[in-house]
PDB file of N, CA and C in Angstrom:
ATOM      1  N   UNK A   1      -6.457  11.789   1.939  1.00  0.00           N
ATOM      2  CA  UNK A   1      -5.756  10.507   1.609  1.00  0.00           C
ATOM      3  C   UNK A   1      -4.944  10.532   0.471  1.00  0.00           C
ATOM      4  N   UNK A   2      -5.091  11.557  -0.356  1.00  0.00           N
ATOM      5  CA  UNK A   2      -4.171  11.704  -1.538  1.00  0.00           C
ATOM      6  C   UNK A   2      -2.694  11.898  -1.345  1.00  0.00           C
ATOM      7  N   UNK A   3      -2.558  12.638  -0.176  1.00  0.00           N
ATOM      8  CA  UNK A   3      -1.313  13.225   0.271  1.00  0.00           C
ATOM      9  C   UNK A   3      -0.631  12.026   0.788  1.00  0.00           C
ATOM     10  N   UNK A   4      -1.265  10.976   1.299  1.00  0.00           N
ATOM     11  CA  UNK A   4      -0.519   9.808   1.859  1.00  0.00           C
ATOM     12  C   UNK A   4      -0.031   9.005   0.612  1.00  0.00           C
ATOM     13  N   UNK A   5      -0.842   8.889  -0.421  1.00  0.00           N
ATOM     14  CA  UNK A   5      -0.138   8.094  -1.596  1.00  0.00           C
ATOM     15  C   UNK A   5       0.820   8.822  -2.256  1.00  0.00           C
ATOM     16  N   UNK A   6       0.789  10.219  -2.162  1.00  0.00           N
ATOM     17  CA  UNK A   6       1.826  10.898  -2.753  1.00  0.00           C
ATOM     18  C   UNK A   6       3.066  10.842  -2.138  1.00  0.00           C
ATOM     19  N   UNK A   7       3.087  10.752  -0.731  1.00  0.00           N
ATOM     20  CA  UNK A   7       4.276  10.505   0.130  1.00  0.00           C
ATOM     21  C   UNK A   7       4.798   9.083  -0.098  1.00  0.00           C
ATOM     22  N   UNK A   8       3.772   8.128  -0.271  1.00  0.00           N
ATOM     23  CA  UNK A   8       4.155   6.490  -0.394  1.00  0.00           C
ATOM     24  C   UNK A   8       4.892   6.428  -1.808  1.00  0.00           C
ATOM     25  N   UNK A   9       4.434   7.092  -2.822  1.00  0.00           N
ATOM     26  CA  UNK A   9       4.949   7.083  -4.061  1.00  0.00           C
ATOM     27  C   UNK A   9       6.148   7.738  -4.114  1.00  0.00           C
ATOM     28  N   UNK A  10       6.357   8.692  -3.590  1.00  0.00           N
ATOM     29  CA  UNK A  10       7.755   9.549  -3.454  1.00  0.00           C
ATOM     30  C   UNK A  10       8.737   8.627  -2.979  1.00  0.00           C
ATOM     31  N   UNK A  11       8.508   7.948  -1.748  1.00  0.00           N
ATOM     32  CA  UNK A  11       9.490   6.960  -1.276  1.00  0.00           C
ATOM     33  C   UNK A  11       9.858   5.837  -2.003  1.00  0.00           C
ATOM     34  N   UNK A  12       8.744   5.215  -2.561  1.00  0.00           N
ATOM     35  CA  UNK A  12       8.966   4.087  -3.416  1.00  0.00           C
ATOM     36  C   UNK A  12       9.674   4.334  -4.609  1.00  0.00           C
ATOM     37  N   UNK A  13       9.631   5.375  -5.207  1.00  0.00           N
ATOM     38  CA  UNK A  13      10.359   5.814  -6.284  1.00  0.00           C
ATOM     39  C   UNK A  13      11.871   6.093  -5.897  1.00  0.00           C
ATOM     40  N   UNK A  14      12.047   6.806  -4.770  1.00  0.00           N
ATOM     41  CA  UNK A  14      13.396   6.938  -4.373  1.00  0.00           C
ATOM     42  C   UNK A  14      14.138   5.677  -3.920  1.00  0.00           C
ATOM     43  N   UNK A  15      13.424   4.750  -3.329  1.00  0.00           N
ATOM     44  CA  UNK A  15      13.862   3.536  -2.903  1.00  0.00           C
ATOM     45  C   UNK A  15      14.267   2.554  -4.086  1.00  0.00           C
ATOM     46  N   UNK A  16      13.275   2.613  -5.040  1.00  0.00           N
ATOM     47  CA  UNK A  16      13.632   1.782  -6.150  1.00  0.00           C
ATOM     48  C   UNK A  16      14.812   2.333  -7.038  1.00  0.00           C
ATOM     49  N   UNK A  17      14.921   3.759  -6.880  1.00  0.00           N
ATOM     50  CA  UNK A  17      16.044   4.259  -7.637  1.00  0.00           C
ATOM     51  C   UNK A  17      17.285   3.943  -7.135  1.00  0.00           C
ATOM     52  N   UNK A  18      17.337   3.751  -5.770  1.00  0.00           N
ATOM     53  CA  UNK A  18      18.461   3.269  -5.078  1.00  0.00           C
ATOM     54  C   UNK A  18      18.964   1.997  -5.560  1.00  0.00           C
ATOM     55  N   UNK A  19      17.947   0.903  -5.593  1.00  0.00           N
ATOM     56  CA  UNK A  19      18.290  -0.381  -6.076  1.00  0.00           C
ATOM     57  C   UNK A  19      18.612  -0.456  -7.491  1.00  0.00           C
ATOM     58  N   UNK A  20      18.110   0.428  -8.280  1.00  0.00           N
ATOM     59  CA  UNK A  20      18.442   0.448  -9.805  1.00  0.00           C
ATOM     60  C   UNK A  20      19.846   1.019  -9.916  1.00  0.00           C
ATOM     61  N   UNK A  21      20.226   1.924  -9.022  1.00  0.00           N
ATOM     62  CA  UNK A  21      21.636   2.503  -9.211  1.00  0.00           C
ATOM     63  C   UNK A  21      22.670   1.443  -8.851  1.00  0.00           C
ATOM     64  N   UNK A  22      22.369   0.690  -7.634  1.00  0.00           N
ATOM     65  CA  UNK A  22      23.316  -0.421  -7.132  1.00  0.00           C
ATOM     66  C   UNK A  22      23.301  -1.272  -8.464  1.00  0.00           C
ATOM     67  N   UNK A  23      22.198  -1.759  -8.847  1.00  0.00           N
ATOM     68  CA  UNK A  23      22.137  -2.852  -9.943  1.00  0.00           C
ATOM     69  C   UNK A  23      22.905  -2.449 -11.184  1.00  0.00           C
ATOM     70  N   UNK A  24      22.794  -1.121 -11.570  1.00  0.00           N
ATOM     71  CA  UNK A  24      23.557  -0.550 -12.600  1.00  0.00           C
ATOM     72  C   UNK A  24      24.919  -0.579 -12.384  1.00  0.00           C
ATOM     73  N   UNK A  25      25.489  -0.287 -11.204  1.00  0.00           N
ATOM     74  CA  UNK A  25      26.885  -0.283 -10.875  1.00  0.00           C
ATOM     75  C   UNK A  25      27.387  -1.704 -10.919  1.00  0.00           C
ATOM     76  N   UNK A  26      26.612  -2.653 -10.460  1.00  0.00           N
ATOM     77  CA  UNK A  26      27.039  -3.980 -10.319  1.00  0.00           C
ATOM     78  C   UNK A  26      27.019  -4.805 -11.841  1.00  0.00           C
ATOM     79  N   UNK A  27      25.986  -4.326 -12.597  1.00  0.00           N
ATOM     80  CA  UNK A  27      25.833  -4.849 -13.860  1.00  0.00           C
ATOM     81  C   UNK A  27      25.020  -5.957 -13.690  1.00  0.00           C
ATOM     82  N   UNK A  28      23.899  -5.876 -12.823  1.00  0.00           N
ATOM     83  CA  UNK A  28      22.729  -6.895 -12.895  1.00  0.00           C
ATOM     84  C   UNK A  28      21.461  -6.322 -12.744  1.00  0.00           C
ATOM     85  N   UNK A  29      20.419  -7.143 -12.671  1.00  0.00           N
ATOM     86  CA  UNK A  29      19.096  -6.589 -12.795  1.00  0.00           C
ATOM     87  C   UNK A  29      18.703  -6.052 -11.381  1.00  0.00           C
ATOM     88  N   UNK A  30      17.819  -4.900 -11.438  1.00  0.00           N
ATOM     89  CA  UNK A  30      17.358  -4.269 -10.338  1.00  0.00           C
ATOM     90  C   UNK A  30      16.413  -5.235  -9.539  1.00  0.00           C
ATOM     91  N   UNK A  31      15.688  -6.190 -10.022  1.00  0.00           N
ATOM     92  CA  UNK A  31      14.817  -6.976  -9.359  1.00  0.00           C
ATOM     93  C   UNK A  31      15.680  -7.878  -8.497  1.00  0.00           C
ATOM     94  N   UNK A  32      16.804  -8.347  -9.015  1.00  0.00           N
ATOM     95  CA  UNK A  32      17.655  -9.230  -8.178  1.00  0.00           C
ATOM     96  C   UNK A  32      18.195  -8.461  -6.849  1.00  0.00           C
ATOM     97  N   UNK A  33      18.670  -7.096  -7.111  1.00  0.00           N
ATOM     98  CA  UNK A  33      19.034  -6.397  -5.888  1.00  0.00           C
ATOM     99  C   UNK A  33      17.851  -6.254  -4.786  1.00  0.00           C
ATOM    100  N   UNK A  34      16.430  -6.058  -5.253  1.00  0.00           N
ATOM    101  CA  UNK A  34      15.392  -5.849  -4.545  1.00  0.00           C
ATOM    102  C   UNK A  34      15.204  -7.164  -3.647  1.00  0.00           C
ATOM    103  N   UNK A  35      15.087  -8.256  -4.318  1.00  0.00           N
ATOM    104  CA  UNK A  35      14.890  -9.524  -3.603  1.00  0.00           C
ATOM    105  C   UNK A  35      15.992  -9.883  -2.724  1.00  0.00           C
ATOM    106  N   UNK A  36      17.071  -9.508  -3.131  1.00  0.00           N
ATOM    107  CA  UNK A  36      18.244  -9.753  -2.137  1.00  0.00           C
ATOM    108  C   UNK A  36      18.132  -8.953  -0.914  1.00  0.00           C
ATOM    109  N   UNK A  37      17.587  -7.750  -0.929  1.00  0.00           N
ATOM    110  CA  UNK A  37      17.565  -6.901   0.120  1.00  0.00           C
ATOM    111  C   UNK A  37      16.388  -7.608   1.008  1.00  0.00           C
ATOM    112  N   UNK A  38      15.212  -7.854   0.358  1.00  0.00           N
ATOM    113  CA  UNK A  38      14.249  -8.529   1.087  1.00  0.00           C
ATOM    114  C   UNK A  38      14.620  -9.897   1.862  1.00  0.00           C
ATOM    115  N   UNK A  39      15.339 -10.634   1.229  1.00  0.00           N
ATOM    116  CA  UNK A  39      15.816 -11.950   1.717  1.00  0.00           C
ATOM    117  C   UNK A  39      16.799 -11.824   2.815  1.00  0.00           C
ATOM    118  N   UNK A  40      17.682 -10.680   2.703  1.00  0.00           N
ATOM    119  CA  UNK A  40      18.425 -10.483   3.852  1.00  0.00           C
ATOM    120  C   UNK A  40      17.839  -9.810   5.090  1.00  0.00           C
ATOM    121  N   UNK A  41      16.691  -9.155   4.788  1.00  0.00           N
ATOM    122  CA  UNK A  41      16.067  -8.577   6.118  1.00  0.00           C
ATOM    123  C   UNK A  41      15.539  -9.826   6.690  1.00  0.00           C
ATOM    124  N   UNK A  42      14.815 -10.633   6.060  1.00  0.00           N
ATOM    125  CA  UNK A  42      14.271 -11.726   6.885  1.00  0.00           C
ATOM    126  C   UNK A  42      15.276 -12.624   7.481  1.00  0.00           C
ATOM    127  N   UNK A  43      16.514 -12.848   6.928  1.00  0.00           N
ATOM    128  CA  UNK A  43      17.452 -13.592   7.375  1.00  0.00           C
ATOM    129  C   UNK A  43      17.897 -12.903   8.797  1.00  0.00           C
ATOM    130  N   UNK A  44      18.299 -11.688   8.804  1.00  0.00           N
ATOM    131  CA  UNK A  44      18.780 -11.045   9.825  1.00  0.00           C
ATOM    132  C   UNK A  44      17.607 -11.050  11.020  1.00  0.00           C
ATOM    133  N   UNK A  45      16.257 -10.713  10.661  1.00  0.00           N
ATOM    134  CA  UNK A  45      15.369 -10.623  11.752  1.00  0.00           C
ATOM    135  C   UNK A  45      15.222 -12.034  12.380  1.00  0.00           C
ATOM    136  N   UNK A  46      15.459 -13.191  11.435  1.00  0.00           N
ATOM    137  CA  UNK A  46      15.082 -14.494  11.807  1.00  0.00           C
ATOM    138  C   UNK A  46      16.341 -14.969  12.848  1.00  0.00           C
ATOM    139  N   UNK A  47      17.513 -14.443  12.348  1.00  0.00           N
ATOM    140  CA  UNK A  47      18.809 -14.804  13.023  1.00  0.00           C
ATOM    141  C   UNK A  47      18.712 -14.282  14.498  1.00  0.00           C
ATOM    142  N   UNK A  48      18.254 -12.892  14.731  1.00  0.00           N
ATOM    143  CA  UNK A  48      18.038 -12.410  16.098  1.00  0.00           C
ATOM    144  C   UNK A  48      16.909 -13.055  16.840  1.00  0.00           C
ATOM    145  N   UNK A  49      15.888 -13.464  16.277  1.00  0.00           N
ATOM    146  CA  UNK A  49      14.923 -14.170  17.120  1.00  0.00           C
ATOM    147  C   UNK A  49      15.282 -15.607  17.393  1.00  0.00           C
ATOM    148  N   UNK A  50      16.162 -16.239  16.481  1.00  0.00           N
ATOM    149  CA  UNK A  50      16.699 -17.640  16.888  1.00  0.00           C
ATOM    150  C   UNK A  50      17.807 -17.479  17.923  1.00  0.00           C
ATOM    151  N   UNK A  51      18.577 -16.505  17.930  1.00  0.00           N
ATOM    152  CA  UNK A  51      19.469 -16.045  18.915  1.00  0.00           C
ATOM    153  C   UNK A  51      18.746 -15.935  20.342  1.00  0.00           C
ATOM    154  N   UNK A  52      17.711 -15.247  20.270  1.00  0.00           N
ATOM    155  CA  UNK A  52      16.945 -14.905  21.631  1.00  0.00           C
ATOM    156  C   UNK A  52      16.498 -16.214  22.184  1.00  0.00           C
ATOM    157  N   UNK A  53      15.785 -17.028  21.241  1.00  0.00           N
ATOM    158  CA  UNK A  53      15.402 -18.307  21.704  1.00  0.00           C
ATOM    159  C   UNK A  53      16.272 -19.206  22.358  1.00  0.00           C
ATOM    160  N   UNK A  54      17.692 -19.220  21.746  1.00  0.00           N
ATOM    161  CA  UNK A  54      18.712 -20.094  22.234  1.00  0.00           C
ATOM    162  C   UNK A  54      19.155 -19.609  23.583  1.00  0.00           C
ATOM    163  N   UNK A  55      19.252 -18.364  23.589  1.00  0.00           N
ATOM    164  CA  UNK A  55      19.695 -17.791  24.988  1.00  0.00           C
ATOM    165  C   UNK A  55      18.665 -18.124  26.065  1.00  0.00           C
ATOM    166  N   UNK A  56      17.469 -17.905  25.823  1.00  0.00           N
ATOM    167  CA  UNK A  56      16.379 -18.085  26.699  1.00  0.00           C
ATOM    168  C   UNK A  56      16.353 -19.571  27.151  1.00  0.00           C
ATOM    169  N   UNK A  57      16.409 -20.607  26.167  1.00  0.00           N
ATOM    170  CA  UNK A  57      16.792 -21.934  26.443  1.00  0.00           C
ATOM    171  C   UNK A  57      17.873 -22.200  27.395  1.00  0.00           C
ATOM    172  N   UNK A  58      18.978 -21.641  27.001  1.00  0.00           N
ATOM    173  CA  UNK A  58      20.277 -21.945  27.750  1.00  0.00           C
ATOM    174  C   UNK A  58      19.990 -21.440  29.299  1.00  0.00           C
ATOM    175  N   UNK A  59      19.484 -20.206  29.477  1.00  0.00           N
ATOM    176  CA  UNK A  59      19.304 -19.767  30.770  1.00  0.00           C
ATOM    177  C   UNK A  59      18.363 -20.593  31.337  1.00  0.00           C
ATOM    178  N   UNK A  60      17.335 -21.069  30.879  1.00  0.00           N
ATOM    179  CA  UNK A  60      16.421 -22.144  31.601  1.00  0.00           C
ATOM    180  C   UNK A  60      17.166 -23.439  32.020  1.00  0.00           C
ATOM    181  N   UNK A  61      17.957 -23.807  31.072  1.00  0.00           N
ATOM    182  CA  UNK A  61      18.723 -25.181  31.432  1.00  0.00           C
ATOM    183  C   UNK A  61      19.669 -24.854  32.549  1.00  0.00           C
ATOM    184  N   UNK A  62      20.392 -23.660  32.576  1.00  0.00           N
ATOM    185  CA  UNK A  62      21.422 -23.318  33.592  1.00  0.00           C
ATOM    186  C   UNK A  62      20.726 -23.334  34.892  1.00  0.00           C
ATOM    187  N   UNK A  63      19.637 -22.722  34.840  1.00  0.00           N
ATOM    188  CA  UNK A  63      18.890 -22.500  36.195  1.00  0.00           C
ATOM    189  C   UNK A  63      18.399 -23.862  36.694  1.00  0.00           C
ATOM    190  N   UNK A  64      18.110 -24.803  35.856  1.00  0.00           N
ATOM    191  CA  UNK A  64      17.593 -26.003  36.372  1.00  0.00           C
ATOM    192  C   UNK A  64      18.996 -26.863  36.808  1.00  0.00           C
ATOM    193  N   UNK A  65      19.988 -26.754  36.155  1.00  0.00           N
ATOM    194  CA  UNK A  65      21.139 -27.425  36.665  1.00  0.00           C
ATOM    195  C   UNK A  65      21.984 -26.732  37.880  1.00  0.00           C
ATOM    196  N   UNK A  66      22.057 -25.509  37.921  1.00  0.00           N
ATOM    197  CA  UNK A  66      22.749 -24.891  38.892  1.00  0.00           C
ATOM    198  C   UNK A  66      21.808 -24.051  39.934  1.00  0.00           C
ATOM    199  N   UNK A  67      20.805 -24.945  40.367  1.00  0.00           N
ATOM    200  CA  UNK A  67      19.991 -24.319  41.472  1.00  0.00           C
ATOM    201  C   UNK A  67      20.841 -24.310  42.936  1.00  0.00           C
ATOM    202  N   UNK A  68      20.513 -23.339  43.587  1.00  0.00           N
ATOM    203  CA  UNK A  68      21.234 -23.286  44.858  1.00  0.00           C
ATOM    204  C   UNK A  68      20.664 -24.172  45.803  1.00  0.00           C
ATOM    205  N   UNK A  69      21.349 -24.990  46.461  1.00  0.00           N
ATOM    206  CA  UNK A  69      20.800 -25.996  47.425  1.00  0.00           C
ATOM    207  C   UNK A  69      21.249 -25.355  48.905  1.00  0.00           C
ATOM    208  N   UNK A  70      20.253 -25.324  49.788  1.00  0.00           N
ATOM    209  CA  UNK A  70      20.634 -24.981  51.045  1.00  0.00           C
ATOM    210  C   UNK A  70      21.026 -25.979  51.990  1.00  0.00           C
ATOM    211  N   UNK A  71      20.736 -27.131  51.750  1.00  0.00           N
ATOM    212  CA  UNK A  71      21.321 -28.226  52.581  1.00  0.00           C
ATOM    213  C   UNK A  71      21.474 -29.557  51.731  1.00  0.00           C
ATOM    214  N   UNK A  72      22.070 -30.662  52.278  1.00  0.00           N
ATOM    215  CA  UNK A  72      22.027 -31.943  51.576  1.00  0.00           C
ATOM    216  C   UNK A  72      20.906 -32.533  51.604  1.00  0.00           C
ATOM    217  N   UNK A  73      19.886 -32.208  52.358  1.00  0.00           N
ATOM    218  CA  UNK A  73      18.589 -32.868  52.257  1.00  0.00           C
ATOM    219  C   UNK A  73      17.571 -32.384  51.118  1.00  0.00           C
ATOM    220  N   UNK A  74      18.133 -31.388  50.404  1.00  0.00           N
ATOM    221  CA  UNK A  74      17.293 -30.815  49.327  1.00  0.00           C
ATOM    222  C   UNK A  74      17.485 -31.621  48.085  1.00  0.00           C
ATOM    223  N   UNK A  75      18.315 -32.697  48.040  1.00  0.00           N
ATOM    224  CA  UNK A  75      18.428 -33.619  46.656  1.00  0.00           C
ATOM    225  C   UNK A  75      17.257 -34.426  46.670  1.00  0.00           C
TER     226      UNK A  75
END
């Protein structure tokens, strides 16, 4: 199990190093860059899910409105 923590530590260190270098380049704190990445991740995932629900709702409404009627007596 210690090899797992070693790999986890390696990726965390390298990932935070990326945020630190971006923050250093922009002249802001690394914590701000990390939280911005986290918020953007939730926003983009939330947007995709909301788009999926909107399309599903729209298709359901379309199917209810544009049902194919075989004769006049189906009204």
